[in-house]
PDB file of N, CA and C in Angstrom:
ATOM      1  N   UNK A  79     339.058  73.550 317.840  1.00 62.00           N
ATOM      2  CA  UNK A  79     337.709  73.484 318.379  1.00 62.00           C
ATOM      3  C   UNK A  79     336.937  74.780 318.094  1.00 62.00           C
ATOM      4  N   UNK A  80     337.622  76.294 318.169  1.00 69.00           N
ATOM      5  CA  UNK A  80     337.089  77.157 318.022  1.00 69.00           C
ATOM      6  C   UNK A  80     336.827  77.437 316.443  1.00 69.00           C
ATOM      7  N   UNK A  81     338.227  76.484 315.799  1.00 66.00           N
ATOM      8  CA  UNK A  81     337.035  76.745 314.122  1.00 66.00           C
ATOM      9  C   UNK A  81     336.455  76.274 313.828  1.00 66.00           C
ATOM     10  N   UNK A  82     335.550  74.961 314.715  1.00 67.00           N
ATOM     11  CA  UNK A  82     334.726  74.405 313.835  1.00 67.00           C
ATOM     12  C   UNK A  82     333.160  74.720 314.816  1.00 67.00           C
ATOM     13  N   UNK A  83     333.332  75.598 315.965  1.00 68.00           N
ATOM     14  CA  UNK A  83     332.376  76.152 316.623  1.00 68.00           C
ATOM     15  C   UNK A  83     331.509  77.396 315.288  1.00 68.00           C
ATOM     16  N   UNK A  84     332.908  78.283 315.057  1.00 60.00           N
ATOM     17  CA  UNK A  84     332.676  79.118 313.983  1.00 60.00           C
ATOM     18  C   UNK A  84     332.062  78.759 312.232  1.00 60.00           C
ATOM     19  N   UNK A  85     333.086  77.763 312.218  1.00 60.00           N
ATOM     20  CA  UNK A  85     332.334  77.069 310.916  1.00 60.00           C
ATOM     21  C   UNK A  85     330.918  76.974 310.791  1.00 60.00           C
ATOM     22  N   UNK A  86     330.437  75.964 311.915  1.00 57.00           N
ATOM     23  CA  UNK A  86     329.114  74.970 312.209  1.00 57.00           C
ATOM     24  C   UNK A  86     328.364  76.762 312.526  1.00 57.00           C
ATOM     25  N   UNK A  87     328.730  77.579 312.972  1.00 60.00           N
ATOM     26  CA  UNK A  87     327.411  78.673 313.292  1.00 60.00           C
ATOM     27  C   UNK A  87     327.301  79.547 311.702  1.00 60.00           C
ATOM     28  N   UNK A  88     328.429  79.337 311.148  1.00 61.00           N
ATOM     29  CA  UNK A  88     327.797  79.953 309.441  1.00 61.00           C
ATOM     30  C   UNK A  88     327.187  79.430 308.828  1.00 61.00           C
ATOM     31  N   UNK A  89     327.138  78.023 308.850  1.00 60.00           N
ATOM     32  CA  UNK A  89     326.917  76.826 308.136  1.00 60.00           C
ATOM     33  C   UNK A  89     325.187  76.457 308.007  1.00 60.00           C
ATOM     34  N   UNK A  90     324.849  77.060 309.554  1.00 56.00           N
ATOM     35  CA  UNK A  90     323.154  77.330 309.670  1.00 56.00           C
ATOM     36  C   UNK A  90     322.627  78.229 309.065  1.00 56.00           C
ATOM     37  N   UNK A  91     321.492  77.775 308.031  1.00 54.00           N
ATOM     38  CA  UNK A  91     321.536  79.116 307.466  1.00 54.00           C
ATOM     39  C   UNK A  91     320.299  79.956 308.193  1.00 54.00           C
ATOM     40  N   UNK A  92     320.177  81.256 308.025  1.00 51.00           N
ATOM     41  CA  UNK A  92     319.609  82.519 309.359  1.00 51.00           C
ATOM     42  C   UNK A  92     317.941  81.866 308.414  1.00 51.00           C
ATOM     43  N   UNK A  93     317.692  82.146 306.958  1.00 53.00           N
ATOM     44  CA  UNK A  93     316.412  82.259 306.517  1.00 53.00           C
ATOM     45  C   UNK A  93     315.791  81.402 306.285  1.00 53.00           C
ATOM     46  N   UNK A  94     314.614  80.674 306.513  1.00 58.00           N
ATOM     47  CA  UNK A  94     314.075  79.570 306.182  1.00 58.00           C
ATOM     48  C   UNK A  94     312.762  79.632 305.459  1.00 58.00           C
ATOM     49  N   UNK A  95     312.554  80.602 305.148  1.00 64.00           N
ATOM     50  CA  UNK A  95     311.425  81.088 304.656  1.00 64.00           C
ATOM     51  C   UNK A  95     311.472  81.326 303.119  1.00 64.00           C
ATOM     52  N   UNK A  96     310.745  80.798 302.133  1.00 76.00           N
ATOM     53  CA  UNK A  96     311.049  81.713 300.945  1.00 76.00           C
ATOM     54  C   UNK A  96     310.171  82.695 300.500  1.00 76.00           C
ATOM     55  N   UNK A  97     309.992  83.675 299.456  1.00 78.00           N
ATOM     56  CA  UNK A  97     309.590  84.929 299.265  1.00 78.00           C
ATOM     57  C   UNK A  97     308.960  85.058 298.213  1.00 78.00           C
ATOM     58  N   UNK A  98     307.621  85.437 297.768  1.00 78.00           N
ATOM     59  CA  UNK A  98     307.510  85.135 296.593  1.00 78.00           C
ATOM     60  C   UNK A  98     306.482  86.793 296.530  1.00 78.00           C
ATOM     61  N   UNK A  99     307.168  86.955 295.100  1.00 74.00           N
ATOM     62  CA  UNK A  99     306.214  88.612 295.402  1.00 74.00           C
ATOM     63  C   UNK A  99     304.864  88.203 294.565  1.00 74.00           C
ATOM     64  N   UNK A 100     303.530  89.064 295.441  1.00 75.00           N
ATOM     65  CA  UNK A 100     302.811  89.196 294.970  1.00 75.00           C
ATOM     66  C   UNK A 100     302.139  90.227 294.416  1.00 75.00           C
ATOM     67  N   UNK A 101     300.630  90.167 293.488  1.00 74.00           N
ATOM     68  CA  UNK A 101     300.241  91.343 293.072  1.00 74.00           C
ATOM     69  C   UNK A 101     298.934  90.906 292.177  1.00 74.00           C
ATOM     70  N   UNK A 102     297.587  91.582 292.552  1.00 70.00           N
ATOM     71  CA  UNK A 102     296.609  90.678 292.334  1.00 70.00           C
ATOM     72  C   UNK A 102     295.878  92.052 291.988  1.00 70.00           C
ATOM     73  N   UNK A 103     295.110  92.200 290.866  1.00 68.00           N
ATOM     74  CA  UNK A 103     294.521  93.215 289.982  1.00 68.00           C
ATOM     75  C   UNK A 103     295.575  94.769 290.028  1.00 68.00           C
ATOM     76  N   UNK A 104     296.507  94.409 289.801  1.00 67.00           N
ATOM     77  CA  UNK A 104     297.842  94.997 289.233  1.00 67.00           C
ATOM     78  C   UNK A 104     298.129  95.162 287.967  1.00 67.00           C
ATOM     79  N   UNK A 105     297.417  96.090 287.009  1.00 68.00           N
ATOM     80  CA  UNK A 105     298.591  96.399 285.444  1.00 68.00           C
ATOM     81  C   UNK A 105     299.649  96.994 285.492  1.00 68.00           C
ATOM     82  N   UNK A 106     300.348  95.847 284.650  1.00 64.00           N
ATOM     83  CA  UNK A 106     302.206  95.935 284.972  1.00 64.00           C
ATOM     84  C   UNK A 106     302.736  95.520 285.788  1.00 64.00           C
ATOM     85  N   UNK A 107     304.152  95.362 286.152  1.00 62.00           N
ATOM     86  CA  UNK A 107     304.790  94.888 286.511  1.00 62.00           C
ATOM     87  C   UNK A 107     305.422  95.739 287.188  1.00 62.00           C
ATOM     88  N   UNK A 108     304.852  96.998 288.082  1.00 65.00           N
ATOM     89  CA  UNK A 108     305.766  97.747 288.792  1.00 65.00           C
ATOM     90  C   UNK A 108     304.899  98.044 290.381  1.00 65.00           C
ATOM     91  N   UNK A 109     305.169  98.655 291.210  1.00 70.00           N
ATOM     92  CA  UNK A 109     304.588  99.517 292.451  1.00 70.00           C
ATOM     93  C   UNK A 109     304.119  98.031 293.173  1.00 70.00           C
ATOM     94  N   UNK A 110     303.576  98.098 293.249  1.00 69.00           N
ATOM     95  CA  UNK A 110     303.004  96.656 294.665  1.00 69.00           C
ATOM     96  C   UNK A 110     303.327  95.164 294.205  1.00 69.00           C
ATOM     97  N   UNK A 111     303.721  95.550 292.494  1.00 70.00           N
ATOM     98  CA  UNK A 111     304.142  94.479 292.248  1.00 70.00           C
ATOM     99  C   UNK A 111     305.754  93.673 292.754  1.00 70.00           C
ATOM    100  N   UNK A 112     306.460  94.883 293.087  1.00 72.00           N
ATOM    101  CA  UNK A 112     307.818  94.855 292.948  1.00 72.00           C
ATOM    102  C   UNK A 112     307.568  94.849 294.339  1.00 72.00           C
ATOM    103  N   UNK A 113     306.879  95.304 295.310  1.00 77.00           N
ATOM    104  CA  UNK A 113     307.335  95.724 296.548  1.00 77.00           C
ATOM    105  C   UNK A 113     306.507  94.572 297.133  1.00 77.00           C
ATOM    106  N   UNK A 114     305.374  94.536 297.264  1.00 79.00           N
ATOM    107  CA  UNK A 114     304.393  93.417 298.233  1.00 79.00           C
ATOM    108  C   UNK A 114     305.044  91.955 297.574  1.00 79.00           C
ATOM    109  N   UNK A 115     305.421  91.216 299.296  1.00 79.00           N
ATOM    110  CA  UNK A 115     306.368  90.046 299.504  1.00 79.00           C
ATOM    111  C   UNK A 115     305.369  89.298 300.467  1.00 79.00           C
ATOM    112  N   UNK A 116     305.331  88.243 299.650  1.00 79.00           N
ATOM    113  CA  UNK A 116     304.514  86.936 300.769  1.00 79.00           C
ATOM    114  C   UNK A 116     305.400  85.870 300.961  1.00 79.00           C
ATOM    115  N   UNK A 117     305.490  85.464 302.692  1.00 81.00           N
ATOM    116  CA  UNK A 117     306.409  84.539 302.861  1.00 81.00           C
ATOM    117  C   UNK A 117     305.383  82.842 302.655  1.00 81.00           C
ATOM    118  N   UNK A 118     306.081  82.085 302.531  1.00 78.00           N
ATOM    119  CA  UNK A 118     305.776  80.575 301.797  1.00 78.00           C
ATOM    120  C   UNK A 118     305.396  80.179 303.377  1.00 78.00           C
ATOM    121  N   UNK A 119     304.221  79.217 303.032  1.00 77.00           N
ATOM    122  CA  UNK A 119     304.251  78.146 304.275  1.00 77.00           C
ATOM    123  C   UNK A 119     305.510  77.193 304.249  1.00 77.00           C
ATOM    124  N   UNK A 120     305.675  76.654 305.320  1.00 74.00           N
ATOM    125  CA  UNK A 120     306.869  75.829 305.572  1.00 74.00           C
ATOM    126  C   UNK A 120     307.249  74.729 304.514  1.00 74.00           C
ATOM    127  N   UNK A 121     305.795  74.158 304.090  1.00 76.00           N
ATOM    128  CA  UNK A 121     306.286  73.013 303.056  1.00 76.00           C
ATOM    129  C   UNK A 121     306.473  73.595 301.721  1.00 76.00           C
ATOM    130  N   UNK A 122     306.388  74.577 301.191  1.00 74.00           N
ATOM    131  CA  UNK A 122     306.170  75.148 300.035  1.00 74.00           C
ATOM    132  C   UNK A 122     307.620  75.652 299.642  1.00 74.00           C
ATOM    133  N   UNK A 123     308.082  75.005 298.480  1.00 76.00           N
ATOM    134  CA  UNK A 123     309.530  75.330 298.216  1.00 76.00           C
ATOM    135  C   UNK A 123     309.616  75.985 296.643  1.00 76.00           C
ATOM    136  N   UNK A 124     308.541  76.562 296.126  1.00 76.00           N
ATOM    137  CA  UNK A 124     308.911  77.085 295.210  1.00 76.00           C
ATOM    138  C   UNK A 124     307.368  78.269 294.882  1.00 76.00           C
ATOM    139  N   UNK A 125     307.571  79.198 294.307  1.00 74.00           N
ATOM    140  CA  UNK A 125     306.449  80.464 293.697  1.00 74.00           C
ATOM    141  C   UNK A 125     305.686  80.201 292.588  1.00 74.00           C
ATOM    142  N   UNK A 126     304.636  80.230 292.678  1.00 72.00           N
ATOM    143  CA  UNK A 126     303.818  79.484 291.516  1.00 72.00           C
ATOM    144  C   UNK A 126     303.181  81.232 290.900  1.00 72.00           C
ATOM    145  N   UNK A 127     303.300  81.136 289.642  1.00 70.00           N
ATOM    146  CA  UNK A 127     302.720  82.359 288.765  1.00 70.00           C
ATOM    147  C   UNK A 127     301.516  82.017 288.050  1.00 70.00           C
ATOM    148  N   UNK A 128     300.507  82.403 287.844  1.00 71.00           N
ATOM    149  CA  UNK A 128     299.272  82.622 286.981  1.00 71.00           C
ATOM    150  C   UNK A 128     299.047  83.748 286.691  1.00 71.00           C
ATOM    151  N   UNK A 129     299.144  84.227 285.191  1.00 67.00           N
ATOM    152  CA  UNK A 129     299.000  85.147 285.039  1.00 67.00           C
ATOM    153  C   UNK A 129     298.270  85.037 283.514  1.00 67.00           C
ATOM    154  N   UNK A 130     296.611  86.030 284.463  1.00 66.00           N
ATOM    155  CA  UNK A 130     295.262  85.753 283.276  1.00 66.00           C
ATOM    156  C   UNK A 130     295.371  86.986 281.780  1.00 66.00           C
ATOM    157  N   UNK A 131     295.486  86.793 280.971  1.00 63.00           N
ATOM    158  CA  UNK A 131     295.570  87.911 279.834  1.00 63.00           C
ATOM    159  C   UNK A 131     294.230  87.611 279.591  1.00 63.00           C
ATOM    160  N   UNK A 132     293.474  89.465 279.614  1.00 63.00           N
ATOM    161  CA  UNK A 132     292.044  90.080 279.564  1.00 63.00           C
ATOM    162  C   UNK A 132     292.287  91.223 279.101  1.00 63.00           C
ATOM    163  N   UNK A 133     291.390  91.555 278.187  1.00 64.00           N
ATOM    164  CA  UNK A 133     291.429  92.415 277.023  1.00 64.00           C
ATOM    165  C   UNK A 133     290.254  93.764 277.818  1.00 64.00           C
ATOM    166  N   UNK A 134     290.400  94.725 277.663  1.00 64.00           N
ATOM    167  CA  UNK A 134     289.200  96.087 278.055  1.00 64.00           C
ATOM    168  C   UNK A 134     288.434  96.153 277.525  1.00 64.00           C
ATOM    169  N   UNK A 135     288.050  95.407 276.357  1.00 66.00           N
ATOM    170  CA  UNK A 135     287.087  95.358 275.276  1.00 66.00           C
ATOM    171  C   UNK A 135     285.998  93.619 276.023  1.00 66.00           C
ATOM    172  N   UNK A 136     286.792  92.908 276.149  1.00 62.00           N
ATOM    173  CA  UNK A 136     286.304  91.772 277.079  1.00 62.00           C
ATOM    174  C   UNK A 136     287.069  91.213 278.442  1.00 62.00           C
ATOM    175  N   UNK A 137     286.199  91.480 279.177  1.00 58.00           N
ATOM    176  CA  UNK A 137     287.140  91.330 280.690  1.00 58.00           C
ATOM    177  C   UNK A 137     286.568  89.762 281.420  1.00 58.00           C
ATOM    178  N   UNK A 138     286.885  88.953 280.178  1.00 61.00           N
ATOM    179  CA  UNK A 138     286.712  87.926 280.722  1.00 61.00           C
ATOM    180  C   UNK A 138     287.728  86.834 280.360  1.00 61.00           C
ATOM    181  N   UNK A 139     288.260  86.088 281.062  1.00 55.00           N
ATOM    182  CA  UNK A 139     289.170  85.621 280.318  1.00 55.00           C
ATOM    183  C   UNK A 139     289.555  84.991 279.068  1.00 55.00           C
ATOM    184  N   UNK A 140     290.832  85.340 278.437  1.00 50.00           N
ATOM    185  CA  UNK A 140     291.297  85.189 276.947  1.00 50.00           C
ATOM    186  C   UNK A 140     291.468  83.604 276.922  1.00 50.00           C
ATOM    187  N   UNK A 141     290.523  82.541 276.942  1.00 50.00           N
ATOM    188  CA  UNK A 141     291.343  81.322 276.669  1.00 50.00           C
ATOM    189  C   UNK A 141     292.335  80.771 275.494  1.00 50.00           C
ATOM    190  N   UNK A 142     292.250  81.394 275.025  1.00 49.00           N
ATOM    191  CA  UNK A 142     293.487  80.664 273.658  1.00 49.00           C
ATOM    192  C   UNK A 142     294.781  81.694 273.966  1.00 49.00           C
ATOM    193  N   UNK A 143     294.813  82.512 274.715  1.00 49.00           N
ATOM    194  CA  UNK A 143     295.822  83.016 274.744  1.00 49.00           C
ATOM    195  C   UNK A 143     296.793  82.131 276.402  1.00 49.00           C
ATOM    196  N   UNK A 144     295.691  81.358 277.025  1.00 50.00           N
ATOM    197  CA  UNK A 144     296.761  80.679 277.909  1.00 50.00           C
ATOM    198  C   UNK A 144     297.342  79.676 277.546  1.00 50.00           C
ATOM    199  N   UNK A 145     298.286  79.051 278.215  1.00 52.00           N
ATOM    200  CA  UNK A 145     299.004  77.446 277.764  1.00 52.00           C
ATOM    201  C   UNK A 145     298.394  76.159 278.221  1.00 52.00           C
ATOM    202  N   UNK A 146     298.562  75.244 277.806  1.00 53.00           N
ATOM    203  CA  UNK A 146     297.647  74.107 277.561  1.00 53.00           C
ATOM    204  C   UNK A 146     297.204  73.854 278.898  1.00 53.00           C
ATOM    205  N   UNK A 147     297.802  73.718 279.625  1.00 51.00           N
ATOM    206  CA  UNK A 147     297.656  73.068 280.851  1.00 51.00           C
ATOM    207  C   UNK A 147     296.684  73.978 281.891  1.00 51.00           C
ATOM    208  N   UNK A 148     296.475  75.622 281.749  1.00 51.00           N
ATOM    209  CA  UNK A 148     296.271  76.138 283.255  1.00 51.00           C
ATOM    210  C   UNK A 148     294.799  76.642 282.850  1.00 51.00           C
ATOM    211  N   UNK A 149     293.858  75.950 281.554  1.00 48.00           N
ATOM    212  CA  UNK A 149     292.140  76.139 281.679  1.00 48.00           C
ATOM    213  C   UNK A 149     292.146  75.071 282.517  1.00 48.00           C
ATOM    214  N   UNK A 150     292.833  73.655 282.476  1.00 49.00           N
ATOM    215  CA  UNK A 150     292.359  72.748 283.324  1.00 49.00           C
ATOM    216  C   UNK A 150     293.041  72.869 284.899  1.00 49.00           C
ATOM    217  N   UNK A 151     293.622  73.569 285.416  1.00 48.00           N
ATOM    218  CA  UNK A 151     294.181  74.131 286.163  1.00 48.00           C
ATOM    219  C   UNK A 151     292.868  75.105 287.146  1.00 48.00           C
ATOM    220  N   UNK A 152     293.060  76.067 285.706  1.00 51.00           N
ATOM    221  CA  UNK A 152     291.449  76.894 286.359  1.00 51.00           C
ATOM    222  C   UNK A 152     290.347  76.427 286.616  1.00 51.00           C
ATOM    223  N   UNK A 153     290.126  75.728 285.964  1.00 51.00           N
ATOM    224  CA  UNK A 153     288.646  74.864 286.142  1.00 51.00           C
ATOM    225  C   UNK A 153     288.336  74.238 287.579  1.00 51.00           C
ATOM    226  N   UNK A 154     289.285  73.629 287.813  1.00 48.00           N
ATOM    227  CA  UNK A 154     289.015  72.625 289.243  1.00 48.00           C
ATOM    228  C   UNK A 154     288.638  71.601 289.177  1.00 48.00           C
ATOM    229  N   UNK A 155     289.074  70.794 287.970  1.00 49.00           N
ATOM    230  CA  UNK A 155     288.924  69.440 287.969  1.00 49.00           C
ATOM    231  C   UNK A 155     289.862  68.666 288.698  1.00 49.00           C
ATOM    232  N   UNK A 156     290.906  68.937 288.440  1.00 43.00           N
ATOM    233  CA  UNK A 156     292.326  68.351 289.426  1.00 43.00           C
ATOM    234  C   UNK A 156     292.232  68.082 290.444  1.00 43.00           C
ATOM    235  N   UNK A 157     290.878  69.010 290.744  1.00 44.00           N
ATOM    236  CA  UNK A 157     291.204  68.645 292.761  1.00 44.00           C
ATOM    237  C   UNK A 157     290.048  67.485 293.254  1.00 44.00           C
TER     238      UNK A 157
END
């Protein structure tokens, strides 16, 4: 009885939350990127990435340099 008291209390797991790091007008991939952590709403089971490539010469976005799918993504037709 007492091993399956012990079992059944490991078996729960402690975190229910998942973690997804963020970082929003950040060049590179280091300092707030690595460190600032946003926890997921409850229904949300996975980290979604967008990440815009913009040139210093034009700071507007590069469309041929994204993948097929995320101008219509950006746009807001989907919704």
């Amino acid at each position: 009885m007492t091993l399956a008291i012990f079992g059944l209390m490991f078996s729960i797991p402690l975190n229910l939350a998942l973690e997804c790091y963020v970082c929003n007008y950040v060049e590179g991939n280091w300092n707030d990127c690595v460190r600032t952590v946003q926890t997921c709403e409850p229904l949300q089971d996975t980290c979604q990435s967008i990440v815009q490539y913009r040139s210093k010469q034009n700071p507007s976005l590069l469309e041929s340099q994204l993948p097929p799918f995320l101008p219509f993504l950006l746009s807001g037709e989907h919704l």
